[in-house]
């Protein structure tokens, strides 16, 4: 009886490019050629959700990886050069960041090293919650231009932080592009010196080294596959400091995302209807036949209660009483929403940002610990100053909103009464009262806001800027059209007259001529400079420790995605080893090769390269003398001791003859046999000298009938495997080690039956509790990782 049990099979409508099992649950993520991300459950291969990308976000998914806790999916979007972090629970995009090159491979790993310093840090990591209020939830955005990236909430965004234990997302792309992101958010290293396009990556869980598989294409030569091991010793030696710094910068990156979304919500709360007054007044100036100013027209209406025929036509025919009422309601609603967002979201986010940047500044002053990592106190000071300026600009916007709401309320009340009188309608008594102070207030408002501005017409196509809030929310580099009037501000006058305080570094600059968006970009740039230097310093410390050119690449089928091709990488956390499994079909089609390297680049590994003879391995399937010869199509590590392979019978390229098998590696890797490697030659040119071992395949195999199996994805923790056909549309899902579990259950049931018979024969007085049934006390919990432990 085969040890693998098929639990699902499906024909998919679109070709699959990537398939990766969740590290914690019985879920598998798929990406297809149409730009869809799919999540399926193990049972019957049931779809949980799908996320379809569009033209504005990019549709070419080029890589896929799970966060080690199984809560976040990362994928690369090649045509937009983006990396996207997606909530695995709700299929919502939480965060995106641009990269220099399309990402061809991703690897996300938990760092498992422990120390007393790290343990104390993990325990005290949430201290900020004692000093900072919880950030309020953002209202859902309704942008139609990029809906997939707009439906975000603050609680999901804050979940990007995950647990305090360090995890690292490694990106690889073309032209040797390799970057490391702590917690998937903060770039801690930008590497250089890697040749070719990255095909696969594996960062060791002890953070000592990084394994990279690249495809190098020399001029006028065939491309070849190369293995490179990079020494990341600085990250390992300064793990506690790296974790502290990365955690703080991840908080900062998350808060920046929160502020961006808050500002987006503010822009959506501001409506285009608020500019109608400006546009209609401009049209009135262009069409009127008199030489009088619009300001004079309104002042005449205010003082004498009379208006010119042109102004009366503007008010009664274009603006209308109903339109004026609607405009007043829109202004009050929009301004109130923006005001709430500034107070509850922008100010709270800015305070949290200042708190975390101040803590990073404290780290930078501990030069013995953090200077080797590139923390620059001067750059951090600049970032703190930029956040302070952003906070001042937000407060300035609050003052403008408050003043505008008072002005518009008084102005619209007066104008509403004047228009009712023009139309000879009844004026409510409560609106008919107007004191001299009210008249003076409206006159000041008219003189300040209703003067024609030729410069504004050249820039914006209108003469007026009665609405003053929208200019703060425009994402433009130009100065504000109507900056706040600070002539009577006693504090600013005092600063200008004080030679000591005028240029003091203790005071944040205010930038009165700039918009909120402009100051926000200044803040982002300052923080980005603050974040960049550690990535550059750590990246320069990473050196190449080992390199081996493996084999030339034959002509690739256009139907076969590069992601599914060997070599495959694995990190043995218990033995601190890197594994590389690959084949060399041109040199020896019936052999599978395993290269081992210690995660410590300075430690040598005996028997570092072995070959497994697949022809003798599979003779146990068929004991006849003419047993078939097999070659390996795909291979993935199931666990530290076992390799899962898809084998094809020789001469059966177009037919069936596919076998799914588990290969135990301990015997082959423990046998003696050294290989003397010549660095001047590729490995395929020396393949005959590689020690070759045979394995005995018992019952750990299954014939894949009616399927041209080609590719494989496995998860040894959950004991599952998914096989994909050569046309990339047909999948089969298996539970592994089923036979062993059934044997254990059979033994357990026999033990339970024996205990039950003893209890029934002895009666209640022989040790059984009174009233207990015959099966009492016989239930046993399901073993974690068994086939029943699916989510």
PDB file of N, CA and C in Angstrom, residues 718-769:
ATOM      1  N   UNK A 718       3.698  20.027   7.774  1.00  0.00           N
ATOM      2  CA  UNK A 718       2.289  19.655   7.649  1.00  0.00           C
ATOM      3  C   UNK A 718       2.111  18.311   6.950  1.00  0.00           C
ATOM      4  N   UNK A 719       3.200  17.717   6.438  1.00  0.00           N
ATOM      5  CA  UNK A 719       3.178  16.400   5.780  1.00  0.00           C
ATOM      6  C   UNK A 719       2.246  16.395   4.573  1.00  0.00           C
ATOM      7  N   UNK A 720       2.474  17.345   3.663  1.00  0.00           N
ATOM      8  CA  UNK A 720       1.660  17.466   2.463  1.00  0.00           C
ATOM      9  C   UNK A 720       2.560  17.722   1.264  1.00  0.00           C
ATOM     10  N   UNK A 721       2.041  17.378   0.079  1.00  0.00           N
ATOM     11  CA  UNK A 721       2.764  17.617  -1.167  1.00  0.00           C
ATOM     12  C   UNK A 721       1.760  17.934  -2.260  1.00  0.00           C
ATOM     13  N   UNK A 722       2.171  18.783  -3.202  1.00  0.00           N
ATOM     14  CA  UNK A 722       1.337  19.137  -4.349  1.00  0.00           C
ATOM     15  C   UNK A 722       2.155  18.914  -5.616  1.00  0.00           C
ATOM     16  N   UNK A 723       1.583  18.168  -6.554  1.00  0.00           N
ATOM     17  CA  UNK A 723       2.253  17.845  -7.815  1.00  0.00           C
ATOM     18  C   UNK A 723       1.548  18.581  -8.940  1.00  0.00           C
ATOM     19  N   UNK A 724       2.326  19.210  -9.817  1.00  0.00           N
ATOM     20  CA  UNK A 724       1.799  19.991 -10.938  1.00  0.00           C
ATOM     21  C   UNK A 724       2.243  19.352 -12.242  1.00  0.00           C
ATOM     22  N   UNK A 725       1.340  19.296 -13.199  1.00  0.00           N
ATOM     23  CA  UNK A 725       1.638  18.663 -14.491  1.00  0.00           C
ATOM     24  C   UNK A 725       2.490  19.577 -15.360  1.00  0.00           C
ATOM     25  N   UNK A 726       2.982  19.020 -16.452  1.00  0.00           N
ATOM     26  CA  UNK A 726       3.855  19.778 -17.346  1.00  0.00           C
ATOM     27  C   UNK A 726       3.114  20.895 -18.070  1.00  0.00           C
ATOM     28  N   UNK A 727       1.778  20.779 -18.218  1.00  0.00           N
ATOM     29  CA  UNK A 727       1.020  21.867 -18.852  1.00  0.00           C
ATOM     30  C   UNK A 727       0.610  22.943 -17.849  1.00  0.00           C
ATOM     31  N   UNK A 728       1.019  22.784 -16.565  1.00  0.00           N
ATOM     32  CA  UNK A 728       0.842  23.768 -15.494  1.00  0.00           C
ATOM     33  C   UNK A 728      -0.617  24.004 -15.110  1.00  0.00           C
ATOM     34  N   UNK A 729      -1.502  23.054 -15.459  1.00  0.00           N
ATOM     35  CA  UNK A 729      -2.922  23.227 -15.158  1.00  0.00           C
ATOM     36  C   UNK A 729      -3.502  22.119 -14.275  1.00  0.00           C
ATOM     37  N   UNK A 730      -2.861  20.983 -14.235  1.00  0.00           N
ATOM     38  CA  UNK A 730      -3.385  19.804 -13.545  1.00  0.00           C
ATOM     39  C   UNK A 730      -2.613  19.608 -12.237  1.00  0.00           C
ATOM     40  N   UNK A 731      -3.308  19.614 -11.094  1.00  0.00           N
ATOM     41  CA  UNK A 731      -2.651  19.455  -9.803  1.00  0.00           C
ATOM     42  C   UNK A 731      -3.256  18.272  -9.057  1.00  0.00           C
ATOM     43  N   UNK A 732      -2.386  17.630  -8.281  1.00  0.00           N
ATOM     44  CA  UNK A 732      -2.817  16.594  -7.336  1.00  0.00           C
ATOM     45  C   UNK A 732      -2.180  16.890  -5.986  1.00  0.00           C
ATOM     46  N   UNK A 733      -2.953  16.684  -4.925  1.00  0.00           N
ATOM     47  CA  UNK A 733      -2.497  16.979  -3.579  1.00  0.00           C
ATOM     48  C   UNK A 733      -2.478  15.684  -2.778  1.00  0.00           C
ATOM     49  N   UNK A 734      -1.401  15.487  -2.010  1.00  0.00           N
ATOM     50  CA  UNK A 734      -1.209  14.252  -1.250  1.00  0.00           C
ATOM     51  C   UNK A 734      -0.920  14.575   0.211  1.00  0.00           C
ATOM     52  N   UNK A 735      -1.419  13.687   1.085  1.00  0.00           N
ATOM     53  CA  UNK A 735      -0.958  13.642   2.461  1.00  0.00           C
ATOM     54  C   UNK A 735       0.113  12.566   2.554  1.00  0.00           C
ATOM     55  N   UNK A 736       1.193  12.874   3.237  1.00  0.00           N
ATOM     56  CA  UNK A 736       2.330  11.962   3.313  1.00  0.00           C
ATOM     57  C   UNK A 736       2.300  11.177   4.621  1.00  0.00           C
ATOM     58  N   UNK A 737       3.061  10.072   4.660  1.00  0.00           N
ATOM     59  CA  UNK A 737       3.226   9.245   5.867  1.00  0.00           C
ATOM     60  C   UNK A 737       1.893   8.778   6.422  1.00  0.00           C
ATOM     61  N   UNK A 738       0.931   8.522   5.549  1.00  0.00           N
ATOM     62  CA  UNK A 738      -0.406   8.127   5.994  1.00  0.00           C
ATOM     63  C   UNK A 738      -0.396   6.736   6.591  1.00  0.00           C
ATOM     64  N   UNK A 739       0.359   5.829   5.987  1.00  0.00           N
ATOM     65  CA  UNK A 739       0.371   4.437   6.436  1.00  0.00           C
ATOM     66  C   UNK A 739       0.855   4.331   7.868  1.00  0.00           C
ATOM     67  N   UNK A 740       1.913   5.088   8.222  1.00  0.00           N
ATOM     68  CA  UNK A 740       2.437   5.049   9.580  1.00  0.00           C
ATOM     69  C   UNK A 740       1.404   5.544  10.576  1.00  0.00           C
ATOM     70  N   UNK A 741       0.686   6.607  10.209  1.00  0.00           N
ATOM     71  CA  UNK A 741      -0.313   7.131  11.115  1.00  0.00           C
ATOM     72  C   UNK A 741      -1.450   6.142  11.310  1.00  0.00           C
ATOM     73  N   UNK A 742      -1.864   5.464  10.207  1.00  0.00           N
ATOM     74  CA  UNK A 742      -2.926   4.485  10.330  1.00  0.00           C
ATOM     75  C   UNK A 742      -2.501   3.328  11.226  1.00  0.00           C
ATOM     76  N   UNK A 743      -1.235   2.892  11.135  1.00  0.00           N
ATOM     77  CA  UNK A 743      -0.746   1.834  12.010  1.00  0.00           C
ATOM     78  C   UNK A 743      -0.811   2.263  13.465  1.00  0.00           C
ATOM     79  N   UNK A 744      -0.391   3.542  13.724  1.00  0.00           N
ATOM     80  CA  UNK A 744      -0.436   4.033  15.091  1.00  0.00           C
ATOM     81  C   UNK A 744      -1.870   4.072  15.613  1.00  0.00           C
ATOM     82  N   UNK A 745      -2.810   4.512  14.747  1.00  0.00           N
ATOM     83  CA  UNK A 745      -4.195   4.554  15.173  1.00  0.00           C
ATOM     84  C   UNK A 745      -4.730   3.155  15.447  1.00  0.00           C
ATOM     85  N   UNK A 746      -4.309   2.156  14.618  1.00  0.00           N
ATOM     86  CA  UNK A 746      -4.754   0.789  14.819  1.00  0.00           C
ATOM     87  C   UNK A 746      -4.252   0.255  16.158  1.00  0.00           C
ATOM     88  N   UNK A 747      -2.987   0.525  16.493  1.00  0.00           N
ATOM     89  CA  UNK A 747      -2.439   0.078  17.773  1.00  0.00           C
ATOM     90  C   UNK A 747      -3.156   0.755  18.929  1.00  0.00           C
ATOM     91  N   UNK A 748      -3.410   2.082  18.764  1.00  0.00           N
ATOM     92  CA  UNK A 748      -4.110   2.798  19.818  1.00  0.00           C
ATOM     93  C   UNK A 748      -5.500   2.227  20.041  1.00  0.00           C
ATOM     94  N   UNK A 749      -6.215   1.910  18.956  1.00  0.00           N
ATOM     95  CA  UNK A 749      -7.570   1.374  19.096  1.00  0.00           C
ATOM     96  C   UNK A 749      -7.546   0.013  19.771  1.00  0.00           C
ATOM     97  N   UNK A 750      -6.509  -0.818  19.469  1.00  0.00           N
ATOM     98  CA  UNK A 750      -6.382  -2.112  20.136  1.00  0.00           C
ATOM     99  C   UNK A 750      -6.147  -1.921  21.628  1.00  0.00           C
ATOM    100  N   UNK A 751      -5.285  -0.957  22.007  1.00  0.00           N
ATOM    101  CA  UNK A 751      -5.034  -0.690  23.424  1.00  0.00           C
ATOM    102  C   UNK A 751      -6.304  -0.224  24.119  1.00  0.00           C
ATOM    103  N   UNK A 752      -7.053   0.629  23.446  1.00  0.00           N
ATOM    104  CA  UNK A 752      -8.293   1.130  24.034  1.00  0.00           C
ATOM    105  C   UNK A 752      -9.282  -0.001  24.246  1.00  0.00           C
ATOM    106  N   UNK A 753      -9.383  -0.922  23.263  1.00  0.00           N
ATOM    107  CA  UNK A 753     -10.314  -2.049  23.391  1.00  0.00           C
ATOM    108  C   UNK A 753      -9.933  -2.937  24.566  1.00  0.00           C
ATOM    109  N   UNK A 754      -8.617  -3.185  24.724  1.00  0.00           N
ATOM    110  CA  UNK A 754      -8.166  -4.020  25.847  1.00  0.00           C
ATOM    111  C   UNK A 754      -8.503  -3.372  27.185  1.00  0.00           C
ATOM    112  N   UNK A 755      -8.259  -2.037  27.288  1.00  0.00           N
ATOM    113  CA  UNK A 755      -8.575  -1.345  28.531  1.00  0.00           C
ATOM    114  C   UNK A 755     -10.073  -1.384  28.822  1.00  0.00           C
ATOM    115  N   UNK A 756     -10.849  -1.249  27.734  1.00  0.00           N
ATOM    116  CA  UNK A 756     -12.304  -1.256  27.917  1.00  0.00           C
ATOM    117  C   UNK A 756     -12.781  -2.612  28.421  1.00  0.00           C
ATOM    118  N   UNK A 757     -12.229  -3.718  27.873  1.00  0.00           N
ATOM    119  CA  UNK A 757     -12.613  -5.055  28.325  1.00  0.00           C
ATOM    120  C   UNK A 757     -12.254  -5.246  29.792  1.00  0.00           C
ATOM    121  N   UNK A 758     -11.079  -4.749  30.207  1.00  0.00           N
ATOM    122  CA  UNK A 758     -10.672  -4.881  31.603  1.00  0.00           C
ATOM    123  C   UNK A 758     -11.637  -4.137  32.525  1.00  0.00           C
ATOM    124  N   UNK A 759     -12.024  -2.942  32.122  1.00  0.00           N
ATOM    125  CA  UNK A 759     -12.943  -2.167  32.940  1.00  0.00           C
ATOM    126  C   UNK A 759     -14.300  -2.837  33.046  1.00  0.00           C
ATOM    127  N   UNK A 760     -14.783  -3.381  31.900  1.00  0.00           N
ATOM    128  CA  UNK A 760     -16.082  -4.033  31.922  1.00  0.00           C
ATOM    129  C   UNK A 760     -16.045  -5.277  32.808  1.00  0.00           C
ATOM    130  N   UNK A 761     -14.901  -6.025  32.769  1.00  0.00           N
ATOM    131  CA  UNK A 761     -14.802  -7.250  33.572  1.00  0.00           C
ATOM    132  C   UNK A 761     -14.632  -6.947  35.044  1.00  0.00           C
ATOM    133  N   UNK A 762     -13.956  -5.888  35.415  1.00  0.00           N
ATOM    134  CA  UNK A 762     -13.678  -5.594  36.820  1.00  0.00           C
ATOM    135  C   UNK A 762     -14.842  -4.940  37.526  1.00  0.00           C
ATOM    136  N   UNK A 763     -15.668  -4.175  36.799  1.00  0.00           N
ATOM    137  CA  UNK A 763     -16.788  -3.495  37.435  1.00  0.00           C
ATOM    138  C   UNK A 763     -16.354  -2.199  38.078  1.00  0.00           C
ATOM    139  N   UNK A 764     -17.298  -1.446  38.659  1.00  0.00           N
ATOM    140  CA  UNK A 764     -17.009  -0.127  39.228  1.00  0.00           C
ATOM    141  C   UNK A 764     -16.077  -0.166  40.406  1.00  0.00           C
ATOM    142  N   UNK A 765     -16.045  -1.262  41.126  1.00  0.00           N
ATOM    143  CA  UNK A 765     -15.227  -1.276  42.322  1.00  0.00           C
ATOM    144  C   UNK A 765     -13.780  -1.583  42.073  1.00  0.00           C
ATOM    145  N   UNK A 766     -13.404  -1.815  40.831  1.00  0.00           N
ATOM    146  CA  UNK A 766     -12.026  -2.217  40.544  1.00  0.00           C
ATOM    147  C   UNK A 766     -11.200  -1.087  40.015  1.00  0.00           C
ATOM    148  N   UNK A 767     -11.459   0.093  40.408  1.00  0.00           N
ATOM    149  CA  UNK A 767     -10.600   1.226  40.012  1.00  0.00           C
ATOM    150  C   UNK A 767     -11.289   2.207  39.111  1.00  0.00           C
ATOM    151  N   UNK A 768     -12.452   1.851  38.522  1.00  0.00           N
ATOM    152  CA  UNK A 768     -13.178   2.788  37.671  1.00  0.00           C
ATOM    153  C   UNK A 768     -14.077   3.651  38.515  1.00  0.00           C
ATOM    154  N   UNK A 769     -14.228   4.891  38.156  1.00  0.00           N
ATOM    155  CA  UNK A 769     -15.080   5.799  38.916  1.00  0.00           C
ATOM    156  C   UNK A 769     -16.542   5.407  38.747  1.00  0.00           C
TER     157      UNK A 769
END
